[in-house]
Each structure stands twice: as structure tokens, then as C-alpha cells.
Amino acid sequence: MNILLLGSGGREHAFAWKIKQSPRCKKLFIAPGNAGTLQCGTNVPINPSDFPSIKDFVLKEKISMVVVGPEDPLVKGIHDYFLGNPEIASIPVIGPQKDGAQLEGSKDFSKKFMEKYHIPTARYQTFNKTTLKKGIKFLETLRPPFVLKADGLAAGKGVIIPHTIEEAKKELKEMLCGKFGSASSKVVIEEFLPGIELSVFVLSDGKSYKILPSAKDYKRIGDGDTGLNTGGMGAVSPVPFADKTFLKKVENQIIIPTIEGLKKEGIVYKGFIFIGLMAVPSHPSPSKNGAEKKKSKSGNFYTPYVIEYNCRMGDPETEVVIPRIKSDIVDVFCAMANQTLQKSIVKIDKRTATTVMLSSGGYPGDYKKGIPVYFLNKKGRKDLSELQNKEDESTIYFHAGTGLNKNFKKGNQTITTGGRVLAVTSFGENISEAAGQSYENIKKIKFNGMYFRKDIGKDLMKINKANGKRD
Ligand code: AMP
Ligand code: GLY
């Protein structure tokens, strides 16, 4: 079958890499893609939110499945557009319709949903311009830090965590007065949850579900989780403390009520559900003996709370989760479309995967684009496009913000086109082995201003050590 994948980041390169391995995929098109997805299929210059152009392309190229990477087209209703258009209504779209995408598109909707279905989350209230005074009063009932969330999509920047009540009040006013445009015409204020963040990913076909591996994202720009927030500077999968006990709690208290809640709301959700969790320490009474102490540090020690839902996969989490899926991803997508997920088996590689994101100097602030990206081998410096994944079995180089220089005449010149440039993914028997491999292979990549975090996975290794596990 011919497949169209929408998006242009590291997540989409990881999807393209995996889809291309399926014998069921004849032609793969990526709109708009990047220099990495070119190794897996044909890039087409169409904006993922330009639905009429997507329709024309789908008909012209006899596309039989559309896989949606980013949230924007889903929240804008690409799946509904297909269903409402007789010529393309029978073509499966992997990603929820507008009603399901609200889980990400509206924080107020998702909090109400969690409240209604008793899904553990932080205490909250939602305010608008007319209820500003009540919002200020609610802030006064909370302890710092304060969590303020723009209701709508704000390019990943809509969550503000002020540390003083004065700052929080000022932020609330600014947000309600249009700091994030219409996205912050409503603001969710919620209790701050202390703990460790991690994510679980769920496939849903509208009837049943499958749980994919957990992952941890490293959101801050600096080592030790310091500095500004980014789209994500690295990821690890699986998360060691998310053991069977913890994941069972997540399944029973969060995943099952979410799937059942969607059904009760009449939402037929065919796509990924990315559940951002906070694992909050349960503070057991001080342990007297070794056995209790050990137990207290396992998954039993943490209670999961939902921080957010997303209606898509994470980036860079996809770059560690997708490579761990051993099954044919196109089979899995077909099962999602046909609502036969319950019968399908999704096999997972037991090894650990880590990815380290290489970013442009200055990111997440201002940065330059158009910088050539090279790889270094024994023969010297070559364009990145000459680094085929098969050359280095232990590592996969997923492109995030790259393109080809159109003005370059002597072969290819890969250049940076974004803040996050390349995700270097490796496998290992444990985190230190996998991360060690990623860091070793980063030495082969070079571009002016290249930056990356040096501590991906280190916090999890510490937790492992405390649990007496090798890593
Ligand atoms: P969100 O877009 O909802 O994922 O929020 C962005 C980030 O803010 C999350 O990844 C967390 O680091 C942080 N955050 C959001 N909600 C809370 C909360 N209730 N308690 C603590 N941190 C939070
Ligand atoms: N890495 C976080 C996200 O994709 O939203």
C-alpha cells in the first residue's frame, strides 16, 4: 500500500524508518519531511494542515493510509475532514478525530474528563477574563510553585510555573489578556505535583488498547534539568522505576478509565494517546528493615498522576519507543484502523534505547539556520546524507531539523533547518550502555554551534543504583 506520513521532525523520521521496513508499504510519502525522511521515501512540500492539498495528493498517488505525526492537523480536524469527504472517507487516518484530539487541544476539556472519570490528576480550576478575581482567590488557596496552563495549543509554551504569588497573579492576568492569543482565553490553574515525570504511550482503536513502552523525556536545555524548557533534549525507554507494580497502577487507575471514558463520551479514538505522568513519591513510614526499604524504592513507592494527555506520540520519545517495537508497524496501524487491536500482538525489544538530541547553538532562544551538518569518518569529513544507518548498526541517526541546501551543486549538502537537529538513538542492555553508545557516536557528527546535554539517563541510573540494580 502507499502511505502518506504527515510531519517533519525526529518523530516523523522514526515513523518513516519503521514504516519503510514493512513489506506492506509500497511507496512512502512524507509531507513535508526532512533530509532524513528522504532516506525512507519521497518528501512532498505540503503543509500538514493544508487539508485540500492533502486530499488532492492522496487521490493522485492512490494513498491507502495517512499517518499523522503532529497535533496541529488532528486538533484542526484532519480525520473529520477525511470522513466528511466521500472520495477519501474510506482511507484510514491514524490519529483521533477532533473530539478525541481535545484531550490535547483543550486543557480544560482534559481536566474535566479526568475529574469525571476519577483519573488521578492535580486539583484544579479553570478561569476566564470574567472570573479573574476568582482565579486570584484560588491562587491564594494554593502553595507555591503555581501551575498555570493556557487552555489551548500554544506551541508547547503554554505552561507557566511561577514561584511567588505575585508572579502567579501577574501571569494569570497576562495570560487571560491574550499572552498566548486565544489559546489563553481560558487558563487552568492547578496544584503543583512534586515527583519524577515519565510518559506512557497507548494505542487505541476505539474499542481496545495496547500499551507501548514507557519513556522519560529530558525537557530542559541544561544538564541536571536546568535552564529553559525545550521540545525535549533526549529520552530513555524503558523507565526502570516504572516496573510491573507501577505500570499496573497506571493501567488500572489511568489507562482503563481513559479508554472507557472515551467510549462513554461517544468518542471513537483511533490513534496514539500520550499520557504525561508525574510519579509522586508515596512517603511510606520510615522503614525499619532492609526488605521494607527495598520495597519503598520500587514502583510501589510511587503514585501516578496525569500531568497531560497528548493526541500523538512524543518527540523525542518516539525516537526511543518506535525502535523498540519489533512488530510490523503497518500491521499495527491496520489493526487500529480496523478495530482489531485486541487480537494483534505488539512485540517489544527488551533492550534499553536512549536518544540524545543535538541542537543548534542558542536553542531554545534565537539560533541560526542553514548550517552544514557533517559526519566524520576515517576518510575525513563528509556530508551527513552519506551516513547511511546501516553503516553503524549500533546507532540510528534520526533527523529532526534538517534539509538539503537547494543552492549546493556538488552533491548533497545537509543543513540545519531547526533548533533540534538530530536525535542519536542507541540500544544497550542497560541505560549506561545505550547512552554510552549514543555519546560515542555523537563524536562522528559535527556542525557549527552543535550543543547536546551530557547527562541523558544519569538520573535514572542513580535511581537504579539506589534500588540495587545494575546500570
Ligand atoms: P504540560 O504541557 O501540561 O505537559 O506541562 C509542561 C510541563 O510543566 C510538564 O512537563 C511538567 O514538567 C510541568 N507541569 C505541568 N503540570 C504540572 C503539575 N501539576 N505539577 C508539576 N509540574 C507540572
Ligand atoms: N517530548 C514532549 C512532547 O512531545 O510533547
Short mmCIF file of C-alpha atoms and ligand atoms in Angstrom, two decimals:
data_model
loop_
_atom_site.label_atom_id
_atom_site.label_comp_id
_atom_site.label_asym_id
_atom_site.label_seq_id
_atom_site.Cartn_x
_atom_site.Cartn_y
_atom_site.Cartn_z
CA MET A 1 0.00 0.00 0.00
CA ASN A 2 1.01 3.61 -0.47
CA ILE A 3 1.27 5.55 2.79
CA LEU A 4 1.36 9.28 3.48
CA LEU A 5 3.02 10.41 6.71
CA LEU A 6 2.47 13.99 7.89
CA GLY A 7 5.13 15.96 9.77
CA SER A 8 8.79 16.91 9.61
CA GLY A 9 10.57 16.17 12.89
CA GLY A 10 12.59 13.41 14.52
CA ARG A 11 9.34 11.69 15.42
CA GLU A 12 8.39 11.51 11.74
CA HIS A 13 11.83 10.24 10.70
CA ALA A 14 11.46 7.46 13.30
CA PHE A 15 7.98 6.61 11.96
CA ALA A 16 9.23 6.71 8.36
CA TRP A 17 12.21 4.47 9.24
CA LYS A 18 9.86 1.92 10.80
CA ILE A 19 7.09 2.09 8.16
CA LYS A 20 9.67 1.59 5.41
CA GLN A 21 10.67 -1.75 6.99
CA SER A 22 7.17 -3.14 6.42
CA PRO A 23 6.73 -5.37 3.36
CA ARG A 24 3.19 -3.97 3.17
CA CYS A 25 4.45 -0.48 2.36
CA LYS A 26 4.94 0.01 -1.38
CA LYS A 27 5.50 3.77 -1.58
CA LEU A 28 6.02 6.07 1.38
CA PHE A 29 5.50 9.83 1.09
CA ILE A 30 6.31 12.30 3.85
CA ALA A 31 4.76 15.79 3.90
CA PRO A 32 6.86 17.84 4.26
CA GLY A 33 9.57 15.58 5.81
CA ASN A 34 13.23 16.44 6.32
CA ALA A 35 16.61 15.37 4.94
CA GLY A 36 16.40 12.15 6.99
CA THR A 37 12.97 11.05 5.78
CA LEU A 38 14.38 11.29 2.23
CA GLN A 39 16.28 8.07 3.05
CA CYS A 40 12.93 6.32 3.64
CA GLY A 41 10.63 7.72 0.97
CA THR A 42 9.64 10.77 -1.06
CA ASN A 43 9.21 14.17 0.56
CA VAL A 44 6.33 16.28 -0.70
CA PRO A 45 6.11 20.01 0.02
CA ILE A 46 2.64 20.07 1.56
CA ASN A 47 1.78 21.65 4.89
CA PRO A 48 0.18 19.03 7.21
CA SER A 49 -2.66 21.49 7.95
CA ASP A 50 -3.47 22.15 4.26
CA PHE A 51 -6.29 19.60 4.03
CA PRO A 52 -7.45 20.28 0.42
CA SER A 53 -3.87 19.82 -0.91
CA ILE A 54 -3.53 16.62 1.13
CA LYS A 55 -6.77 15.33 -0.38
CA ASP A 56 -5.59 16.06 -3.94
CA PHE A 57 -2.28 14.31 -3.26
CA VAL A 58 -3.96 11.28 -1.66
CA LEU A 59 -6.17 10.82 -4.72
CA LYS A 60 -3.32 11.40 -7.20
CA GLU A 61 -0.92 8.93 -5.55
CA LYS A 62 -3.55 6.33 -4.58
CA ILE A 63 -2.69 6.60 -0.90
CA SER A 64 -4.35 3.95 1.27
CA MET A 65 -3.33 5.18 4.73
CA VAL A 66 -2.48 8.55 6.30
CA VAL A 67 -0.37 8.63 9.47
CA VAL A 68 -0.45 11.93 11.35
CA GLY A 69 2.65 12.89 13.37
CA PRO A 70 1.94 16.32 14.95
CA GLU A 71 -1.07 17.51 16.97
CA ASP A 72 -1.99 20.56 14.89
CA PRO A 73 -3.77 18.80 12.00
CA LEU A 74 -5.53 16.47 14.45
CA VAL A 75 -6.83 19.30 16.62
CA LYS A 76 -7.90 21.13 13.42
CA GLY A 77 -9.82 18.01 12.38
CA ILE A 78 -7.94 16.25 9.57
CA HIS A 79 -9.55 12.93 10.44
CA ASP A 80 -13.03 14.50 10.38
CA TYR A 81 -12.16 16.15 7.03
CA PHE A 82 -11.42 12.73 5.54
CA LEU A 83 -14.59 11.17 6.97
CA GLY A 84 -16.69 14.04 5.68
CA ASN A 85 -15.37 13.77 2.14
CA PRO A 86 -16.87 10.82 0.20
CA GLU A 87 -13.87 10.49 -2.15
CA ILE A 88 -11.46 9.88 0.74
CA ALA A 89 -13.77 8.78 3.56
CA SER A 90 -12.66 5.13 3.37
CA ILE A 91 -8.93 5.93 3.71
CA PRO A 92 -7.80 5.24 7.28
CA VAL A 93 -6.28 8.13 9.18
CA ILE A 94 -4.03 7.16 12.10
CA GLY A 95 -4.83 9.81 14.69
CA PRO A 96 -8.05 10.74 16.52
CA GLN A 97 -10.89 12.91 15.27
CA LYS A 98 -11.36 16.43 16.62
CA ASP A 99 -13.41 15.22 19.61
CA GLY A 100 -10.62 12.88 20.79
CA ALA A 101 -7.86 15.38 19.96
CA GLN A 102 -9.41 17.73 22.54
CA LEU A 103 -7.58 15.65 25.14
CA GLU A 104 -4.56 17.69 24.00
CA GLY A 105 -6.30 20.65 22.33
CA SER A 106 -8.06 21.82 25.48
CA LYS A 107 -6.55 21.52 28.96
CA ASP A 108 -9.96 22.42 30.41
CA PHE A 109 -11.58 19.55 28.50
CA SER A 110 -8.92 17.07 29.61
CA LYS A 111 -9.13 18.13 33.27
CA LYS A 112 -12.94 17.85 33.22
CA PHE A 113 -12.60 14.44 31.59
CA MET A 114 -10.18 13.26 34.28
CA GLU A 115 -12.41 14.59 37.03
CA LYS A 116 -15.49 12.89 35.54
CA TYR A 117 -13.77 9.50 35.22
CA HIS A 118 -11.86 9.68 38.54
CA ILE A 119 -8.45 9.67 36.88
CA PRO A 120 -5.78 10.87 39.35
CA THR A 121 -4.57 14.37 38.47
CA ALA A 122 -3.70 17.62 40.25
CA ARG A 123 -6.53 19.61 41.87
CA TYR A 124 -7.54 22.45 39.52
CA GLN A 125 -9.96 25.16 38.47
CA THR A 126 -10.43 26.96 35.14
CA PHE A 127 -10.86 30.73 34.77
CA ASN A 128 -11.55 33.29 32.05
CA LYS A 129 -11.37 37.08 31.90
CA THR A 130 -14.71 37.48 33.64
CA THR A 131 -13.68 35.21 36.54
CA LEU A 132 -10.19 36.70 37.02
CA LYS A 133 -10.94 37.74 40.62
CA LYS A 134 -11.99 34.19 41.49
CA GLY A 135 -8.79 32.95 39.85
CA ILE A 136 -6.71 35.19 42.11
CA LYS A 137 -8.61 33.90 45.14
CA PHE A 138 -7.98 30.31 44.04
CA LEU A 139 -4.25 31.05 43.67
CA GLU A 140 -4.26 32.25 47.28
CA THR A 141 -5.50 28.83 48.41
CA LEU A 142 -2.52 27.07 46.81
CA ARG A 143 1.06 26.70 47.94
CA PRO A 144 3.91 27.74 45.61
CA PRO A 145 5.03 26.91 43.00
CA PHE A 146 1.87 27.61 40.99
CA VAL A 147 0.96 25.89 37.73
CA LEU A 148 -0.84 27.99 35.09
CA LYS A 149 -1.84 26.37 31.80
CA ALA A 150 -3.23 28.03 28.69
CA ASP A 151 -6.31 26.03 27.71
CA GLY A 152 -5.47 25.75 24.00
CA LEU A 153 -2.41 24.79 21.94
CA ALA A 154 0.46 27.24 22.47
CA ALA A 155 3.34 25.56 20.62
CA GLY A 156 4.47 23.78 23.80
CA LYS A 157 4.95 27.08 25.67
CA GLY A 158 1.56 27.42 27.35
CA VAL A 159 2.52 26.17 30.83
CA ILE A 160 3.99 28.69 33.27
CA ILE A 161 5.21 27.75 36.75
CA PRO A 162 5.70 30.92 38.85
CA HIS A 163 7.37 30.58 42.24
CA THR A 164 5.76 33.52 44.02
CA ILE A 165 2.11 34.50 44.44
CA GLU A 166 2.81 37.97 42.99
CA GLU A 167 4.32 36.47 39.83
CA ALA A 168 1.45 33.99 39.58
CA LYS A 169 -1.20 36.74 39.79
CA LYS A 170 0.65 38.81 37.17
CA GLU A 171 0.96 35.79 34.85
CA LEU A 172 -2.72 34.93 35.24
CA LYS A 173 -3.71 38.47 34.22
CA GLU A 174 -1.32 38.48 31.26
CA MET A 175 -2.46 35.07 30.05
CA LEU A 176 -6.14 35.99 30.24
CA CYS A 177 -5.36 39.24 28.41
CA GLY A 178 -4.01 37.35 25.41
CA LYS A 179 -0.38 36.42 26.19
CA PHE A 180 -0.91 33.27 24.08
CA GLY A 181 -3.67 34.72 21.90
CA SER A 182 -6.96 32.85 22.04
CA ALA A 183 -5.16 29.79 23.47
CA SER A 184 -5.07 31.52 26.87
CA SER A 185 -8.58 32.99 26.86
CA LYS A 186 -9.16 30.24 29.45
CA VAL A 187 -6.49 29.31 31.99
CA VAL A 188 -6.29 26.15 34.09
CA ILE A 189 -4.69 26.72 37.49
CA GLU A 190 -3.59 23.56 39.23
CA GLU A 191 -1.72 22.25 42.23
CA PHE A 192 2.00 21.59 41.74
CA LEU A 193 2.87 17.90 41.95
CA PRO A 194 6.37 17.01 43.10
CA GLY A 195 7.93 13.86 41.65
CA ILE A 196 9.54 12.33 38.58
CA GLU A 197 8.00 12.81 35.15
CA LEU A 198 7.62 9.99 32.68
CA SER A 199 5.31 9.09 29.84
CA VAL A 200 3.34 6.08 28.77
CA PHE A 201 2.01 5.61 25.27
CA VAL A 202 -1.18 3.82 24.41
CA LEU A 203 -2.56 2.66 21.09
CA SER A 204 -6.33 2.84 20.85
CA ASP A 205 -8.67 1.58 18.14
CA GLY A 206 -11.82 2.92 19.74
CA LYS A 207 -12.63 -0.44 21.31
CA SER A 208 -9.49 -1.78 22.93
CA TYR A 209 -5.93 -0.69 23.61
CA LYS A 210 -2.30 -1.78 23.70
CA ILE A 211 0.32 -0.25 25.97
CA LEU A 212 3.63 0.73 24.39
CA PRO A 213 6.91 1.09 26.33
CA SER A 214 7.31 3.91 28.85
CA ALA A 215 9.83 6.68 28.23
CA LYS A 216 11.39 9.62 30.01
CA ASP A 217 11.99 12.89 28.22
CA TYR A 218 14.64 15.47 29.21
CA LYS A 219 12.87 18.80 28.70
CA ARG A 220 15.32 21.40 29.99
CA ILE A 221 18.20 22.68 27.89
CA GLY A 222 20.88 22.29 30.58
CA ASP A 223 22.45 19.33 32.36
CA GLY A 224 20.84 18.49 35.69
CA ASP A 225 17.47 19.77 34.38
CA THR A 226 18.48 23.42 34.40
CA GLY A 227 17.69 26.35 32.10
CA LEU A 228 14.84 26.88 29.69
CA ASN A 229 12.27 24.35 28.57
CA THR A 230 12.76 22.82 25.13
CA GLY A 231 10.85 20.39 22.94
CA GLY A 232 13.00 17.65 24.52
CA MET A 233 16.75 17.10 24.57
CA GLY A 234 16.86 13.33 24.94
CA ALA A 235 14.87 10.31 26.02
CA VAL A 236 15.22 6.88 27.61
CA SER A 237 12.97 3.81 27.26
CA PRO A 238 12.03 1.88 29.33
CA VAL A 239 12.00 3.87 32.56
CA PRO A 240 13.47 1.50 35.17
CA PHE A 241 11.40 2.55 38.17
CA ALA A 242 8.23 2.15 36.07
CA ASP A 243 8.24 -1.54 36.98
CA LYS A 244 5.34 -4.01 36.82
CA THR A 245 3.81 -2.72 40.07
CA PHE A 246 3.88 0.89 38.94
CA LEU A 247 2.63 0.12 35.43
CA LYS A 248 -0.24 -1.94 36.81
CA LYS A 249 -1.32 1.12 38.81
CA VAL A 250 -1.06 3.21 35.65
CA GLU A 251 -3.13 0.71 33.69
CA ASN A 252 -5.86 0.28 36.32
CA GLN A 253 -6.11 3.83 37.58
CA ILE A 254 -5.39 5.75 34.38
CA ILE A 255 -5.38 3.81 31.10
CA ILE A 256 -8.53 1.73 31.56
CA PRO A 257 -10.61 4.67 32.89
CA THR A 258 -9.33 6.81 29.98
CA ILE A 259 -10.31 4.25 27.32
CA GLU A 260 -13.65 3.56 28.99
CA GLY A 261 -14.26 7.29 29.50
CA LEU A 262 -13.67 8.00 25.81
CA LYS A 263 -16.16 5.29 24.90
CA LYS A 264 -18.74 6.67 27.32
CA GLU A 265 -18.30 10.12 25.76
CA GLY A 266 -19.05 8.55 22.36
CA ILE A 267 -15.51 9.29 21.14
CA VAL A 268 -14.14 6.63 18.76
CA TYR A 269 -10.43 7.21 19.35
CA LYS A 270 -8.16 5.66 16.70
CA GLY A 271 -4.64 6.78 17.40
CA PHE A 272 -1.92 7.27 19.97
CA ILE A 273 -2.62 8.54 23.47
CA PHE A 274 0.49 10.00 25.06
CA ILE A 275 -0.02 10.21 28.81
CA GLY A 276 2.38 12.52 30.61
CA LEU A 277 2.67 11.31 34.21
CA MET A 278 4.11 12.53 37.45
CA ALA A 279 5.29 9.66 39.66
CA VAL A 280 4.73 11.16 43.09
CA PRO A 281 6.64 9.54 46.00
CA SER A 282 4.17 7.95 48.38
CA HIS A 283 6.14 8.81 51.56
CA PRO A 284 5.84 5.48 53.37
CA SER A 285 6.61 5.42 57.07
CA PRO A 286 10.36 5.21 57.73
CA SER A 287 11.44 1.62 57.05
CA LYS A 288 12.98 -0.42 59.81
CA ASN A 289 14.41 -3.29 57.88
CA GLY A 290 16.14 -3.84 54.55
CA ALA A 291 13.22 -5.57 52.86
CA GLU A 292 10.87 -2.69 53.52
CA LYS A 293 13.49 -0.23 52.45
CA LYS A 294 13.98 -2.01 49.15
CA LYS A 295 10.23 -2.18 48.55
CA SER A 296 9.90 1.51 49.26
CA LYS A 297 12.20 2.35 46.36
CA SER A 298 10.43 0.21 43.79
CA GLY A 299 7.40 1.13 41.70
CA ASN A 300 5.35 0.63 44.85
CA PHE A 301 6.88 3.78 46.21
CA TYR A 302 5.29 6.00 43.53
CA THR A 303 1.72 7.04 42.80
CA PRO A 304 0.98 8.04 39.20
CA TYR A 305 -0.88 11.28 38.40
CA VAL A 306 -1.74 12.56 34.93
CA ILE A 307 0.00 15.83 34.06
CA GLU A 308 -1.27 15.96 30.50
CA TYR A 309 -2.66 13.99 27.58
CA ASN A 310 -1.40 14.38 24.04
CA CYS A 311 -3.19 13.03 20.98
CA ARG A 312 0.05 11.96 19.25
CA MET A 313 3.42 10.43 20.01
CA GLY A 314 6.11 12.45 21.79
CA ASP A 315 9.24 13.85 20.26
CA PRO A 316 11.95 12.69 21.15
CA GLU A 317 10.14 9.81 22.94
CA THR A 318 9.20 8.29 19.55
CA GLU A 319 12.89 8.01 18.71
CA VAL A 320 13.29 5.51 21.59
CA VAL A 321 9.84 3.87 21.65
CA ILE A 322 9.43 3.08 17.93
CA PRO A 323 12.85 1.39 17.53
CA ARG A 324 11.89 -0.93 20.42
CA ILE A 325 8.78 -2.17 18.59
CA LYS A 326 9.65 -5.42 16.86
CA SER A 327 6.29 -5.97 15.15
CA ASP A 328 5.40 -4.64 11.72
CA ILE A 329 4.11 -1.13 12.43
CA VAL A 330 1.88 -1.12 9.35
CA ASP A 331 0.13 -4.26 10.68
CA VAL A 332 -0.40 -2.40 13.95
CA PHE A 333 -1.78 0.68 12.15
CA CYS A 334 -4.15 -1.52 10.11
CA ALA A 335 -5.37 -3.15 13.34
CA MET A 336 -6.02 0.33 14.76
CA ALA A 337 -7.99 1.29 11.66
CA ASN A 338 -9.97 -1.99 11.56
CA GLN A 339 -10.55 -2.09 15.32
CA THR A 340 -8.80 -5.45 15.68
CA LEU A 341 -6.07 -4.26 18.04
CA GLN A 342 -7.21 -6.66 20.75
CA LYS A 343 -6.19 -9.62 18.58
CA SER A 344 -2.85 -8.21 17.46
CA ILE A 345 0.42 -8.77 19.28
CA VAL A 346 2.86 -5.90 19.61
CA LYS A 347 6.31 -7.35 20.31
CA ILE A 348 8.77 -5.19 22.21
CA ASP A 349 12.57 -5.35 22.27
CA LYS A 350 13.64 -5.83 25.91
CA ARG A 351 16.78 -3.74 25.49
CA THR A 352 17.06 -0.13 26.59
CA ALA A 353 17.07 2.63 23.99
CA THR A 354 18.38 6.13 24.59
CA THR A 355 18.41 9.14 22.33
CA VAL A 356 20.48 12.29 22.66
CA MET A 357 19.29 15.36 20.78
CA LEU A 358 21.85 17.54 19.01
CA SER A 359 20.61 21.12 18.86
CA SER A 360 21.56 24.41 17.22
CA GLY A 361 23.65 26.81 19.32
CA GLY A 362 21.31 29.27 21.08
CA TYR A 363 18.25 26.97 21.05
CA PRO A 364 15.64 27.29 22.60
CA GLY A 365 16.34 31.02 22.16
CA ASP A 366 17.41 32.50 18.81
CA TYR A 367 19.62 30.34 16.65
CA LYS A 368 20.99 30.30 13.12
CA LYS A 369 19.66 28.02 10.40
CA GLY A 370 21.31 26.79 7.21
CA ILE A 371 24.48 25.48 8.89
CA PRO A 372 26.08 22.46 7.10
CA VAL A 373 25.98 19.19 9.05
CA TYR A 374 28.85 16.76 8.55
CA PHE A 375 29.75 13.30 9.63
CA LEU A 376 33.35 12.36 10.25
CA ASN A 377 34.74 9.00 9.21
CA LYS A 378 38.21 7.58 8.65
CA LYS A 379 38.35 9.25 5.24
CA GLY A 380 37.55 12.66 6.64
CA ARG A 381 34.56 14.97 6.62
CA LYS A 382 31.52 14.05 4.54
CA ASP A 383 28.01 15.35 4.13
CA LEU A 384 25.59 13.85 6.66
CA SER A 385 23.50 12.33 3.83
CA GLU A 386 26.36 9.91 3.18
CA LEU A 387 25.96 8.46 6.65
CA GLN A 388 23.54 5.63 5.99
CA ASN A 389 22.06 4.00 9.05
CA LYS A 390 23.43 0.63 8.03
CA GLU A 391 26.98 1.96 8.29
CA ASP A 392 26.66 1.97 12.05
CA GLU A 393 24.46 -0.87 13.26
CA SER A 394 24.53 0.20 16.89
CA THR A 395 23.09 3.67 16.36
CA ILE A 396 20.26 5.26 14.39
CA TYR A 397 20.59 8.90 13.43
CA PHE A 398 17.09 10.39 13.30
CA HIS A 399 16.93 13.77 11.60
CA ALA A 400 14.81 16.40 13.36
CA GLY A 401 15.57 19.83 11.87
CA THR A 402 17.49 19.21 8.65
CA GLY A 403 17.08 19.92 4.96
CA LEU A 404 19.13 19.88 1.79
CA ASN A 405 20.75 23.08 0.55
CA LYS A 406 18.99 23.74 -2.78
CA ASN A 407 21.78 26.02 -3.99
CA PHE A 408 24.53 23.46 -3.50
CA LYS A 409 25.57 21.95 -6.82
CA LYS A 410 28.33 19.42 -5.92
CA GLY A 411 26.30 16.53 -4.48
CA ASN A 412 24.25 16.97 -1.34
CA GLN A 413 24.72 19.44 1.44
CA THR A 414 22.65 18.75 4.56
CA ILE A 415 21.89 21.89 6.54
CA THR A 416 20.16 22.73 9.80
CA THR A 417 16.58 23.98 9.50
CA GLY A 418 15.51 23.99 13.15
CA GLY A 419 16.52 24.17 16.79
CA ARG A 420 16.57 20.43 17.31
CA VAL A 421 18.69 18.96 14.54
CA LEU A 422 19.47 15.27 15.04
CA ALA A 423 18.44 12.58 17.56
CA VAL A 424 21.14 9.95 18.09
CA THR A 425 19.46 6.72 19.24
CA SER A 426 21.31 3.64 20.54
CA PHE A 427 20.45 0.34 22.19
CA GLY A 428 22.08 -1.33 25.16
CA GLU A 429 21.47 -3.90 27.87
CA ASN A 430 21.03 -1.00 30.29
CA ILE A 431 20.99 2.80 30.26
CA SER A 432 24.71 3.31 30.68
CA GLU A 433 25.47 1.01 27.76
CA ALA A 434 22.89 2.59 25.46
CA ALA A 435 23.72 6.19 26.42
CA GLY A 436 27.45 5.41 26.19
CA GLN A 437 26.92 4.26 22.62
CA SER A 438 24.94 7.38 21.71
CA TYR A 439 27.64 9.64 23.19
CA GLU A 440 30.39 7.69 21.41
CA ASN A 441 28.64 8.04 18.05
CA ILE A 442 27.87 11.72 18.53
CA LYS A 443 31.61 12.21 18.06
CA LYS A 444 31.00 11.41 14.39
CA ILE A 445 28.67 14.37 13.88
CA LYS A 446 29.74 17.97 13.52
CA PHE A 447 28.12 21.32 12.81
CA ASN A 448 28.95 24.83 13.96
CA GLY A 449 27.30 25.60 17.29
CA MET A 450 26.27 21.97 17.93
CA TYR A 451 25.05 21.50 21.52
CA PHE A 452 23.77 18.49 23.47
CA ARG A 453 23.10 17.51 27.06
CA LYS A 454 25.76 15.30 28.60
CA ASP A 455 23.58 13.69 31.26
CA ILE A 456 20.81 11.81 29.44
CA GLY A 457 19.79 8.84 31.63
CA LYS A 458 22.06 9.75 34.56
CA ASP A 459 19.20 10.49 36.97
CA LEU A 460 17.62 7.11 36.17
CA MET A 461 20.96 5.35 36.69
CA LYS A 462 21.08 6.94 40.15
CA ILE A 463 17.60 5.64 40.98
CA ASN A 464 18.66 2.20 39.73
CA LYS A 465 21.72 2.30 41.91
CA ALA A 466 19.61 3.21 44.92
CA ASN A 467 17.40 0.22 44.11
CA GLY A 468 20.45 -2.04 43.98
CA LYS A 469 20.04 -2.63 40.21
CA ARG A 470 22.96 -2.66 37.80
CA ASP A 471 23.34 0.25 35.45
P1 AMP B 1 2.24 20.17 30.09
O1 AMP B 1 2.30 20.95 28.82
O2 AMP B 1 0.90 20.09 30.73
O3 AMP B 1 2.95 18.85 29.97
O4 AMP B 1 3.18 20.94 31.12
C1 AMP B 1 4.53 21.24 30.83
C2 AMP B 1 5.40 20.85 31.97
O5 AMP B 1 5.02 21.56 33.15
C3 AMP B 1 5.29 19.39 32.34
O6 AMP B 1 6.11 18.61 31.56
C4 AMP B 1 5.75 19.42 33.80
O7 AMP B 1 7.16 19.50 33.87
C5 AMP B 1 5.21 20.73 34.27
N1 AMP B 1 3.92 20.55 34.95
C6 AMP B 1 2.69 20.60 34.39
N2 AMP B 1 1.74 20.40 35.31
C7 AMP B 1 2.36 20.23 36.49
C8 AMP B 1 1.93 19.98 37.83
N3 AMP B 1 0.64 19.91 38.14
N4 AMP B 1 2.87 19.82 38.77
C9 AMP B 1 4.18 19.91 38.48
N5 AMP B 1 4.66 20.16 37.25
C10 AMP B 1 3.77 20.31 36.27
N1 GLY B 2 8.58 15.50 24.29
C1 GLY B 2 7.36 16.07 24.67
C2 GLY B 2 6.35 16.18 23.63
O1 GLY B 2 6.47 15.64 22.56
O2 GLY B 2 5.34 16.83 23.88
#
